[in-house]
PDB file of C-alpha atoms in Angstrom:
ATOM      1  CA  MET A  30      78.097  59.256 121.980  1.00 46.00           C
ATOM      2  CA  GLU A  31      75.919  56.806 123.923  1.00 48.00           C
ATOM      3  CA  TYR A  32      73.337  54.964 121.836  1.00 50.00           C
ATOM      4  CA  HIS A  33      71.221  51.968 122.755  1.00 59.00           C
ATOM      5  CA  LEU A  34      72.068  48.333 122.208  1.00 74.00           C
ATOM      6  CA  PRO A  35      70.558  47.279 118.878  1.00 87.00           C
ATOM      7  CA  VAL A  36      67.269  45.511 119.604  1.00 89.00           C
ATOM      8  CA  MET A  37      66.864  41.927 118.293  1.00 93.00           C
ATOM      9  CA  LEU A  38      70.048  42.258 116.243  1.00 93.00           C
ATOM     10  CA  ASN A  39      70.354  38.568 115.310  1.00 94.00           C
ATOM     11  CA  GLU A  40      66.654  38.308 114.441  1.00 96.00           C
ATOM     12  CA  CYS A  41      66.946  41.369 112.188  1.00 96.00           C
ATOM     13  CA  LEU A  42      70.044  40.051 110.402  1.00 97.00           C
ATOM     14  CA  GLU A  43      68.425  36.638 109.887  1.00 97.00           C
ATOM     15  CA  GLY A  44      65.247  38.316 108.656  1.00 97.00           C
ATOM     16  CA  LEU A  45      67.168  40.248 106.000  1.00 98.00           C
ATOM     17  CA  ASN A  46      68.525  36.956 104.575  1.00 97.00           C
ATOM     18  CA  LEU A  47      71.795  38.740 103.797  1.00 98.00           C
ATOM     19  CA  ARG A  48      73.912  38.020 100.721  1.00 97.00           C
ATOM     20  CA  PRO A  49      77.579  39.111 100.584  1.00 98.00           C
ATOM     21  CA  ASP A  50      77.039  40.925  97.254  1.00 98.00           C
ATOM     22  CA  GLY A  51      73.640  42.449  98.132  1.00 98.00           C
ATOM     23  CA  ILE A  52      72.546  46.071  98.415  1.00 98.00           C
ATOM     24  CA  TYR A  53      70.835  46.890 101.727  1.00 98.00           C
ATOM     25  CA  VAL A  54      69.267  49.904 103.416  1.00 98.00           C
ATOM     26  CA  ASP A  55      69.045  50.758 107.122  1.00 98.00           C
ATOM     27  CA  VAL A  56      66.462  53.557 107.182  1.00 97.00           C
ATOM     28  CA  THR A  57      66.973  54.271 110.922  1.00 94.00           C
ATOM     29  CA  PHE A  58      70.752  54.426 111.409  1.00 94.00           C
ATOM     30  CA  GLY A  59      70.933  55.964 114.928  1.00 89.00           C
ATOM     31  CA  GLY A  60      73.970  54.579 116.718  1.00 89.00           C
ATOM     32  CA  GLY A  61      74.714  52.278 113.800  1.00 92.00           C
ATOM     33  CA  GLY A  62      74.409  49.009 115.732  1.00 92.00           C
ATOM     34  CA  HIS A  63      72.218  47.267 113.170  1.00 95.00           C
ATOM     35  CA  SER A  64      74.227  48.744 110.293  1.00 96.00           C
ATOM     36  CA  ARG A  65      77.509  47.414 111.692  1.00 96.00           C
ATOM     37  CA  GLY A  66      75.892  43.991 111.987  1.00 96.00           C
ATOM     38  CA  ILE A  67      74.862  44.126 108.318  1.00 97.00           C
ATOM     39  CA  MET A  68      78.344  45.282 107.227  1.00 97.00           C
ATOM     40  CA  GLU A  69      79.934  42.219 108.868  1.00 96.00           C
ATOM     41  CA  HIS A  70      77.969  40.021 106.445  1.00 97.00           C
ATOM     42  CA  LEU A  71      78.838  41.950 103.272  1.00 98.00           C
ATOM     43  CA  GLY A  72      81.632  41.101 100.856  1.00 97.00           C
ATOM     44  CA  GLU A  73      83.570  43.542  98.682  1.00 96.00           C
ATOM     45  CA  GLU A  74      80.679  43.813  96.213  1.00 96.00           C
ATOM     46  CA  GLY A  75      78.081  44.466  98.920  1.00 98.00           C
ATOM     47  CA  ARG A  76      76.721  47.892  99.726  1.00 98.00           C
ATOM     48  CA  LEU A  77      74.806  49.480 102.615  1.00 98.00           C
ATOM     49  CA  LEU A  78      72.989  52.820 102.502  1.00 98.00           C
ATOM     50  CA  ALA A  79      71.594  54.282 105.725  1.00 97.00           C
ATOM     51  CA  PHE A  80      69.207  57.124 106.534  1.00 97.00           C
ATOM     52  CA  ASP A  81      68.888  59.300 109.621  1.00 93.00           C
ATOM     53  CA  GLN A  82      67.275  62.724 109.931  1.00 90.00           C
ATOM     54  CA  ASP A  83      68.959  63.424 113.294  1.00 84.00           C
ATOM     55  CA  ALA A  84      72.239  65.326 112.857  1.00 82.00           C
ATOM     56  CA  ASP A  85      73.630  63.696 116.028  1.00 82.00           C
ATOM     57  CA  ALA A  86      73.594  60.305 114.277  1.00 83.00           C
ATOM     58  CA  LEU A  87      76.049  61.556 111.627  1.00 88.00           C
ATOM     59  CA  GLN A  88      78.839  61.302 114.209  1.00 89.00           C
ATOM     60  CA  ASN A  89      78.402  57.519 114.181  1.00 89.00           C
ATOM     61  CA  ALA A  90      79.002  57.123 110.431  1.00 92.00           C
ATOM     62  CA  ILE A  91      80.904  53.976 109.426  1.00 95.00           C
ATOM     63  CA  ASP A  92      84.213  54.631 107.681  1.00 95.00           C
ATOM     64  CA  ASP A  93      83.922  52.124 104.841  1.00 96.00           C
ATOM     65  CA  PRO A  94      83.713  52.677 101.054  1.00 96.00           C
ATOM     66  CA  ARG A  95      80.745  50.260 100.909  1.00 97.00           C
ATOM     67  CA  PHE A  96      78.741  52.478 103.302  1.00 98.00           C
ATOM     68  CA  THR A  97      76.740  55.659 102.577  1.00 97.00           C
ATOM     69  CA  LEU A  98      74.939  57.699 105.264  1.00 97.00           C
ATOM     70  CA  ILE A  99      72.120  59.970 104.063  1.00 97.00           C
ATOM     71  CA  HIS A 100      71.036  62.806 106.374  1.00 95.00           C
ATOM     72  CA  GLU A 101      67.345  62.724 105.460  1.00 95.00           C
ATOM     73  CA  ASN A 102      63.924  61.510 106.566  1.00 95.00           C
ATOM     74  CA  PHE A 103      63.265  57.976 105.373  1.00 97.00           C
ATOM     75  CA  LYS A 104      60.061  59.145 103.690  1.00 97.00           C
ATOM     76  CA  PHE A 105      62.340  60.270 100.841  1.00 97.00           C
ATOM     77  CA  LEU A 106      63.709  56.718 100.459  1.00 98.00           C
ATOM     78  CA  LYS A 107      63.226  56.276  96.722  1.00 98.00           C
ATOM     79  CA  SER A 108      64.517  59.727  95.707  1.00 98.00           C
ATOM     80  CA  TYR A 109      67.719  59.523  97.755  1.00 98.00           C
ATOM     81  CA  LEU A 110      68.465  55.975  96.674  1.00 98.00           C
ATOM     82  CA  ARG A 111      68.269  57.164  93.056  1.00 98.00           C
ATOM     83  CA  LEU A 112      70.507  60.137  93.844  1.00 97.00           C
ATOM     84  CA  ASN A 113      73.050  57.579  95.051  1.00 97.00           C
ATOM     85  CA  GLY A 114      72.721  55.484  91.893  1.00 97.00           C
ATOM     86  CA  VAL A 115      70.509  52.783  93.392  1.00 97.00           C
ATOM     87  CA  ARG A 116      67.149  51.724  91.963  1.00 97.00           C
ATOM     88  CA  ARG A 117      66.732  48.249  93.460  1.00 98.00           C
ATOM     89  CA  VAL A 118      67.806  46.780  96.805  1.00 98.00           C
ATOM     90  CA  ASP A 119      67.868  43.334  98.409  1.00 98.00           C
ATOM     91  CA  GLY A 120      66.749  44.253 101.902  1.00 98.00           C
ATOM     92  CA  ILE A 121      65.492  47.151 104.024  1.00 98.00           C
ATOM     93  CA  LEU A 122      65.647  47.419 107.822  1.00 98.00           C
ATOM     94  CA  ALA A 123      63.684  49.880 109.990  1.00 97.00           C
ATOM     95  CA  ASP A 124      63.943  50.160 113.789  1.00 94.00           C
ATOM     96  CA  LEU A 125      61.221  52.694 114.583  1.00 92.00           C
ATOM     97  CA  GLY A 126      62.171  53.343 118.214  1.00 76.00           C
ATOM     98  CA  VAL A 127      63.505  56.582 119.665  1.00 66.00           C
ATOM     99  CA  SER A 128      67.199  56.112 120.474  1.00 52.00           C
ATOM    100  CA  SER A 129      68.515  56.066 124.043  1.00 49.00           C
ATOM    101  CA  HIS A 130      70.718  58.997 123.061  1.00 44.00           C
ATOM    102  CA  GLN A 131      67.653  61.085 122.193  1.00 47.00           C
ATOM    103  CA  PHE A 132      65.937  60.116 125.457  1.00 44.00           C
ATOM    104  CA  ASP A 133      69.070  60.890 127.483  1.00 47.00           C
ATOM    105  CA  GLU A 134      69.739  64.293 125.888  1.00 49.00           C
ATOM    106  CA  ALA A 135      67.722  66.640 128.132  1.00 44.00           C
ATOM    107  CA  SER A 136      67.821  69.521 125.627  1.00 46.00           C
ATOM    108  CA  ARG A 137      65.877  67.462 123.067  1.00 47.00           C
ATOM    109  CA  GLY A 138      62.834  67.113 125.330  1.00 45.00           C
ATOM    110  CA  PHE A 139      62.110  63.448 124.537  1.00 48.00           C
ATOM    111  CA  SER A 140      62.153  62.254 128.127  1.00 55.00           C
ATOM    112  CA  THR A 141      59.870  63.084 131.048  1.00 58.00           C
ATOM    113  CA  ARG A 142      62.808  62.356 133.381  1.00 60.00           C
ATOM    114  CA  PHE A 143      64.610  65.639 132.721  1.00 59.00           C
ATOM    115  CA  ASP A 144      63.654  69.275 132.566  1.00 73.00           C
ATOM    116  CA  GLY A 145      64.627  70.606 129.174  1.00 84.00           C
ATOM    117  CA  ALA A 146      63.262  72.478 126.185  1.00 88.00           C
ATOM    118  CA  LEU A 147      59.939  71.050 124.984  1.00 91.00           C
ATOM    119  CA  ASP A 148      61.326  70.255 121.539  1.00 89.00           C
ATOM    120  CA  LEU A 149      60.744  66.623 120.403  1.00 89.00           C
ATOM    121  CA  ARG A 150      62.006  67.214 116.859  1.00 90.00           C
ATOM    122  CA  MET A 151      63.908  64.284 115.348  1.00 83.00           C
ATOM    123  CA  ASP A 152      65.226  66.690 112.711  1.00 85.00           C
ATOM    124  CA  GLN A 153      66.348  70.018 114.171  1.00 84.00           C
ATOM    125  CA  ARG A 154      65.956  71.603 110.726  1.00 86.00           C
ATOM    126  CA  GLN A 155      62.175  71.336 111.015  1.00 87.00           C
ATOM    127  CA  PRO A 156      60.497  74.617 112.074  1.00 89.00           C
ATOM    128  CA  THR A 157      57.763  73.280 114.412  1.00 93.00           C
ATOM    129  CA  SER A 158      58.566  71.976 117.888  1.00 94.00           C
ATOM    130  CA  ALA A 159      56.291  70.475 120.544  1.00 94.00           C
ATOM    131  CA  SER A 160      56.354  73.851 122.311  1.00 95.00           C
ATOM    132  CA  ASN A 161      54.808  75.442 119.213  1.00 96.00           C
ATOM    133  CA  LEU A 162      52.022  72.853 119.237  1.00 96.00           C
ATOM    134  CA  VAL A 163      51.011  73.154 122.890  1.00 97.00           C
ATOM    135  CA  ASN A 164      51.073  76.961 122.768  1.00 97.00           C
ATOM    136  CA  GLU A 165      49.379  77.527 119.410  1.00 97.00           C
ATOM    137  CA  LEU A 166      46.882  74.739 118.650  1.00 97.00           C
ATOM    138  CA  ASP A 167      43.275  75.164 119.740  1.00 97.00           C
ATOM    139  CA  GLU A 168      41.846  72.878 122.396  1.00 97.00           C
ATOM    140  CA  GLU A 169      39.909  70.703 119.949  1.00 98.00           C
ATOM    141  CA  GLU A 170      42.965  69.981 117.786  1.00 98.00           C
ATOM    142  CA  LEU A 171      45.125  69.293 120.840  1.00 98.00           C
ATOM    143  CA  CYS A 172      42.508  66.857 122.114  1.00 98.00           C
ATOM    144  CA  ARG A 173      42.435  65.081 118.740  1.00 98.00           C
ATOM    145  CA  ILE A 174      46.224  64.602 118.747  1.00 98.00           C
ATOM    146  CA  LEU A 175      46.328  63.340 122.346  1.00 98.00           C
ATOM    147  CA  ARG A 176      43.480  60.911 121.745  1.00 97.00           C
ATOM    148  CA  LEU A 177      44.655  59.654 118.345  1.00 96.00           C
ATOM    149  CA  TYR A 178      48.426  59.424 118.848  1.00 96.00           C
ATOM    150  CA  GLY A 179      48.692  59.057 122.628  1.00 95.00           C
ATOM    151  CA  GLU A 180      45.552  56.958 123.054  1.00 95.00           C
ATOM    152  CA  LEU A 181      44.968  58.930 126.258  1.00 96.00           C
ATOM    153  CA  PRO A 182      41.631  58.132 127.936  1.00 96.00           C
ATOM    154  CA  ASN A 183      41.463  61.662 129.393  1.00 97.00           C
ATOM    155  CA  ALA A 184      42.645  63.543 126.285  1.00 97.00           C
ATOM    156  CA  LYS A 185      39.916  66.178 126.615  1.00 97.00           C
ATOM    157  CA  GLN A 186      40.833  67.078 130.214  1.00 97.00           C
ATOM    158  CA  MET A 187      44.546  67.141 129.338  1.00 97.00           C
ATOM    159  CA  ALA A 188      43.969  69.474 126.374  1.00 98.00           C
ATOM    160  CA  CYS A 189      41.797  71.745 128.519  1.00 98.00           C
ATOM    161  CA  ALA A 190      44.494  71.881 131.240  1.00 98.00           C
ATOM    162  CA  ILE A 191      47.214  72.747 128.689  1.00 98.00           C
ATOM    163  CA  VAL A 192      45.141  75.596 127.217  1.00 98.00           C
ATOM    164  CA  ALA A 193      44.407  76.958 130.720  1.00 98.00           C
ATOM    165  CA  ALA A 194      48.088  76.767 131.759  1.00 97.00           C
ATOM    166  CA  ARG A 195      49.406  78.554 128.681  1.00 97.00           C
ATOM    167  CA  LYS A 196      47.187  81.562 129.466  1.00 97.00           C
ATOM    168  CA  GLU A 197      49.258  82.032 132.626  1.00 96.00           C
ATOM    169  CA  GLN A 198      52.646  81.509 130.966  1.00 96.00           C
ATOM    170  CA  PRO A 199      53.979  79.912 127.736  1.00 97.00           C
ATOM    171  CA  ILE A 200      54.712  76.166 127.996  1.00 97.00           C
ATOM    172  CA  VAL A 201      58.333  75.986 126.842  1.00 94.00           C
ATOM    173  CA  THR A 202      59.911  73.222 128.946  1.00 93.00           C
ATOM    174  CA  THR A 203      59.076  69.611 129.722  1.00 92.00           C
ATOM    175  CA  GLN A 204      58.550  70.670 133.363  1.00 93.00           C
ATOM    176  CA  ASN A 205      56.063  73.369 132.299  1.00 95.00           C
ATOM    177  CA  LEU A 206      54.043  70.704 130.473  1.00 95.00           C
ATOM    178  CA  ARG A 207      54.230  68.268 133.349  1.00 94.00           C
ATOM    179  CA  GLN A 208      52.964  70.940 135.765  1.00 94.00           C
ATOM    180  CA  ALA A 209      50.137  71.876 133.389  1.00 96.00           C
ATOM    181  CA  VAL A 210      48.705  68.340 133.385  1.00 96.00           C
ATOM    182  CA  GLN A 211      49.763  67.095 136.838  1.00 95.00           C
ATOM    183  CA  HIS A 212      46.192  67.008 138.217  1.00 95.00           C
ATOM    184  CA  HIS A 213      45.150  64.704 135.364  1.00 96.00           C
ATOM    185  CA  LEU A 214      47.814  62.047 135.944  1.00 94.00           C
ATOM    186  CA  PRO A 215      46.144  59.084 137.726  1.00 94.00           C
ATOM    187  CA  ARG A 216      47.945  58.124 140.937  1.00 93.00           C
ATOM    188  CA  GLY A 217      50.418  55.332 140.363  1.00 94.00           C
ATOM    189  CA  MET A 218      50.209  55.834 136.574  1.00 93.00           C
ATOM    190  CA  GLU A 219      51.849  59.250 136.314  1.00 91.00           C
ATOM    191  CA  ASN A 220      54.798  58.066 134.215  1.00 90.00           C
ATOM    192  CA  LYS A 221      52.621  56.005 131.888  1.00 92.00           C
ATOM    193  CA  TYR A 222      50.270  58.912 131.157  1.00 94.00           C
ATOM    194  CA  LEU A 223      53.183  61.317 130.683  1.00 93.00           C
ATOM    195  CA  ALA A 224      54.788  58.871 128.249  1.00 90.00           C
ATOM    196  CA  MET A 225      51.509  58.688 126.292  1.00 93.00           C
ATOM    197  CA  LEU A 226      51.301  62.497 126.235  1.00 95.00           C
ATOM    198  CA  PHE A 227      54.878  62.894 125.007  1.00 92.00           C
ATOM    199  CA  GLN A 228      54.382  60.144 122.416  1.00 92.00           C
ATOM    200  CA  ALA A 229      51.353  61.958 120.996  1.00 96.00           C
ATOM    201  CA  LEU A 230      53.229  65.247 120.651  1.00 95.00           C
ATOM    202  CA  ARG A 231      56.330  63.551 119.218  1.00 93.00           C
ATOM    203  CA  ILE A 232      54.324  61.716 116.536  1.00 95.00           C
ATOM    204  CA  GLU A 233      52.580  64.959 115.518  1.00 96.00           C
ATOM    205  CA  VAL A 234      55.761  67.097 115.547  1.00 95.00           C
ATOM    206  CA  ASN A 235      57.626  64.634 113.323  1.00 93.00           C
ATOM    207  CA  GLY A 236      54.706  63.483 111.156  1.00 94.00           C
ATOM    208  CA  GLU A 237      55.823  59.962 112.073  1.00 94.00           C
ATOM    209  CA  LEU A 238      52.884  57.890 110.874  1.00 96.00           C
ATOM    210  CA  GLU A 239      52.629  59.647 107.500  1.00 97.00           C
ATOM    211  CA  ALA A 240      56.390  59.266 107.021  1.00 97.00           C
ATOM    212  CA  LEU A 241      56.170  55.561 107.921  1.00 97.00           C
ATOM    213  CA  GLN A 242      53.383  54.980 105.397  1.00 97.00           C
ATOM    214  CA  MET A 243      55.364  56.755 102.667  1.00 98.00           C
ATOM    215  CA  MET A 244      58.548  54.807 103.452  1.00 98.00           C
ATOM    216  CA  LEU A 245      56.832  51.408 103.535  1.00 97.00           C
ATOM    217  CA  THR A 246      55.059  51.997 100.225  1.00 97.00           C
ATOM    218  CA  GLN A 247      58.340  52.999  98.565  1.00 98.00           C
ATOM    219  CA  ALA A 248      60.221  50.134 100.249  1.00 98.00           C
ATOM    220  CA  VAL A 249      58.060  47.534  98.516  1.00 96.00           C
ATOM    221  CA  GLU A 250      58.606  49.312  95.177  1.00 96.00           C
ATOM    222  CA  VAL A 251      62.410  49.356  95.420  1.00 97.00           C
ATOM    223  CA  LEU A 252      62.897  45.795  96.713  1.00 98.00           C
ATOM    224  CA  ASN A 253      64.088  43.137  94.307  1.00 97.00           C
ATOM    225  CA  PRO A 254      61.867  40.043  94.069  1.00 97.00           C
ATOM    226  CA  GLY A 255      62.780  37.873  97.075  1.00 97.00           C
ATOM    227  CA  GLY A 256      64.122  40.941  98.910  1.00 98.00           C
ATOM    228  CA  ARG A 257      63.214  41.350 102.552  1.00 98.00           C
ATOM    229  CA  LEU A 258      61.580  44.178 104.513  1.00 98.00           C
ATOM    230  CA  VAL A 259      62.334  43.965 108.252  1.00 98.00           C
ATOM    231  CA  VAL A 260      60.488  46.420 110.517  1.00 98.00           C
ATOM    232  CA  MET A 261      60.594  46.781 114.290  1.00 96.00           C
ATOM    233  CA  SER A 262      57.866  48.874 115.933  1.00 95.00           C
ATOM    234  CA  TYR A 263      57.268  49.860 119.546  1.00 92.00           C
ATOM    235  CA  HIS A 264      53.612  50.895 119.766  1.00 91.00           C
ATOM    236  CA  SER A 265      50.322  49.705 118.314  1.00 92.00           C
ATOM    237  CA  LEU A 266      49.837  52.632 115.919  1.00 94.00           C
ATOM    238  CA  GLU A 267      53.052  51.828 114.036  1.00 95.00           C
ATOM    239  CA  ASP A 268      52.624  48.076 114.270  1.00 96.00           C
ATOM    240  CA  ARG A 269      49.124  48.259 112.761  1.00 96.00           C
ATOM    241  CA  ILE A 270      50.472  50.031 109.659  1.00 97.00           C
ATOM    242  CA  VAL A 271      53.320  47.516 109.272  1.00 97.00           C
ATOM    243  CA  LYS A 272      50.961  44.573 109.793  1.00 96.00           C
ATOM    244  CA  ASN A 273      48.553  45.978 107.185  1.00 95.00           C
ATOM    245  CA  LEU A 274      51.336  46.181 104.609  1.00 96.00           C
ATOM    246  CA  MET A 275      52.606  42.663 105.283  1.00 94.00           C
ATOM    247  CA  LYS A 276      49.117  41.140 105.073  1.00 92.00           C
ATOM    248  CA  THR A 277      47.547  43.084 102.200  1.00 92.00           C
ATOM    249  CA  GLY A 278      50.393  44.795 100.337  1.00 91.00           C
ATOM    250  CA  ASN A 279      49.187  48.297 101.253  1.00 91.00           C
ATOM    251  CA  VAL A 280      49.383  50.451 104.388  1.00 93.00           C
ATOM    252  CA  GLU A 281      45.604  50.934 104.582  1.00 92.00           C
ATOM    253  CA  GLY A 282      45.060  47.199 105.006  1.00 88.00           C
ATOM    254  CA  LYS A 283      42.600  46.951 102.097  1.00 88.00           C
ATOM    255  CA  LEU A 284      42.332  43.449 100.671  1.00 83.00           C
ATOM    256  CA  GLU A 285      42.451  43.673  96.888  1.00 83.00           C
ATOM    257  CA  LYS A 286      41.631  40.493  94.962  1.00 82.00           C
ATOM    258  CA  ASP A 287      41.934  39.501  91.340  1.00 81.00           C
ATOM    259  CA  PHE A 288      39.190  37.986  89.166  1.00 80.00           C
ATOM    260  CA  TYR A 289      39.860  34.565  90.698  1.00 81.00           C
ATOM    261  CA  GLY A 290      39.709  35.765  94.301  1.00 79.00           C
ATOM    262  CA  ASN A 291      43.463  35.699  94.931  1.00 77.00           C
ATOM    263  CA  ILE A 292      44.867  38.471  97.128  1.00 74.00           C
ATOM    264  CA  MET A 293      46.771  40.981  95.000  1.00 79.00           C
ATOM    265  CA  ALA A 294      49.825  41.862  97.074  1.00 85.00           C
ATOM    266  CA  ASN A 295      53.472  42.174  96.044  1.00 91.00           C
ATOM    267  CA  ILE A 296      54.764  41.341  99.524  1.00 95.00           C
ATOM    268  CA  ARG A 297      54.053  38.409 101.824  1.00 94.00           C
ATOM    269  CA  PRO A 298      54.721  37.951 105.544  1.00 95.00           C
ATOM    270  CA  VAL A 299      57.619  35.572 106.282  1.00 95.00           C
ATOM    271  CA  SER A 300      56.314  34.768 109.767  1.00 87.00           C
ATOM    272  CA  ARG A 301      52.620  34.739 110.638  1.00 86.00           C
ATOM    273  CA  LYS A 302      53.068  36.455 113.994  1.00 93.00           C
ATOM    274  CA  ALA A 303      55.288  39.316 115.090  1.00 95.00           C
ATOM    275  CA  ILE A 304      58.641  38.245 116.580  1.00 95.00           C
ATOM    276  CA  THR A 305      59.266  39.484 120.134  1.00 94.00           C
ATOM    277  CA  PRO A 306      62.484  39.649 122.192  1.00 93.00           C
ATOM    278  CA  SER A 307      63.793  36.568 124.000  1.00 92.00           C
ATOM    279  CA  ALA A 308      63.797  36.400 127.800  1.00 92.00           C
ATOM    280  CA  SER A 309      67.569  36.882 127.854  1.00 91.00           C
ATOM    281  CA  GLU A 310      67.333  40.029 125.693  1.00 88.00           C
ATOM    282  CA  LEU A 311      64.584  41.475 127.893  1.00 88.00           C
ATOM    283  CA  GLU A 312      66.857  40.963 130.864  1.00 88.00           C
ATOM    284  CA  ARG A 313      69.830  42.517 129.097  1.00 85.00           C
ATOM    285  CA  ASN A 314      68.047  45.352 127.301  1.00 81.00           C
ATOM    286  CA  ASN A 315      64.971  46.869 128.959  1.00 79.00           C
ATOM    287  CA  ARG A 316      64.381  49.059 125.913  1.00 77.00           C
ATOM    288  CA  SER A 317      63.343  45.991 123.893  1.00 83.00           C
ATOM    289  CA  ARG A 318      60.293  45.189 126.055  1.00 86.00           C
ATOM    290  CA  SER A 319      57.669  46.609 123.682  1.00 89.00           C
ATOM    291  CA  ALA A 320      59.409  45.711 120.391  1.00 93.00           C
ATOM    292  CA  LYS A 321      57.581  43.780 117.676  1.00 95.00           C
ATOM    293  CA  LEU A 322      59.468  42.592 114.620  1.00 97.00           C
ATOM    294  CA  ARG A 323      57.706  41.835 111.332  1.00 98.00           C
ATOM    295  CA  ILE A 324      59.362  40.486 108.190  1.00 98.00           C
ATOM    296  CA  GLY A 325      58.002  40.594 104.647  1.00 97.00           C
ATOM    297  CA  GLU A 326      59.340  39.228 101.363  1.00 97.00           C
ATOM    298  CA  LYS A 327      58.826  40.867  97.989  1.00 97.00           C
ATOM    299  CA  ILE A 328      56.855  38.765  95.512  1.00 93.00           C
ATOM    300  CA  GLU A 329      57.719  38.958  91.845  1.00 77.00           C
ATOM    301  CA  SER A 330      55.151  41.039  89.945  1.00 66.00           C
ATOM    302  CA  LYS A 331      54.641  41.708  86.229  1.00 55.00           C
ATOM    303  CA  GLN A 332      56.632  44.949  86.580  1.00 53.00           C
ATOM    304  CA  ASP A 333      59.592  43.003  87.943  1.00 54.00           C
ATOM    305  CA  LYS A 334      59.736  40.536  85.059  1.00 50.00           C
TER     306      LYS A 334
END
């Protein structure tokens, strides 16, 4: 099954500061590229647990007694680690991008390049698809989603066009949706606006930002002092949440200070700025062009002592 090249693989592995006997988590397994890289650095005592909510990813499982693949959303990180006998880990990796496999599978509806079912579910067990959203939500709610998650300048016109089109016939395919909004795609920017539209629906269908906030909060809790959190994001909405956590210790970005004015955070950024792909990687792997990598290190707190 064709999956993408792992983005910034060496930077991710370096960021995790891997130990041969450590316990690590890859919360976005996908094709397993990053996980295989981690496994190469583990000794007999090391362990890697991975999460993926997409059933297709299960076919890429690594046959190794040190490896465990959990078919669940990473927002349940803490619970499923405990179910697998793990309370503390030494490093957590998250690559928040949609996999090339998902984009290339027309039936999943992730890509504007193909005509397929307007689905966009990462986890096929979930009941609500993108088709449900565009056919059932009122215009105001649709507009809110397109503006908030797609950052579409013409969200109102797009929502209005979708509601008008569905009165004629249900919007059930990616082509149906494209036709519904075609008059609101600025010339020369059609693909960009379609990508923003699909991103908005995908984030809503999968509850992506809420899940990310839940995972990050739990990640800091389960890390050992000195453990690393390595997160790669691909759009500003995700990156803002990750940046907030690294800078303030919480996903809201609220600076909390003690009596002496010191910032109260149990994680600190390892690098001040986000790491971006090298020129050679951009040339080799077009998918990496919008990637931003942030690394945080767990600080010892009173609870850890």
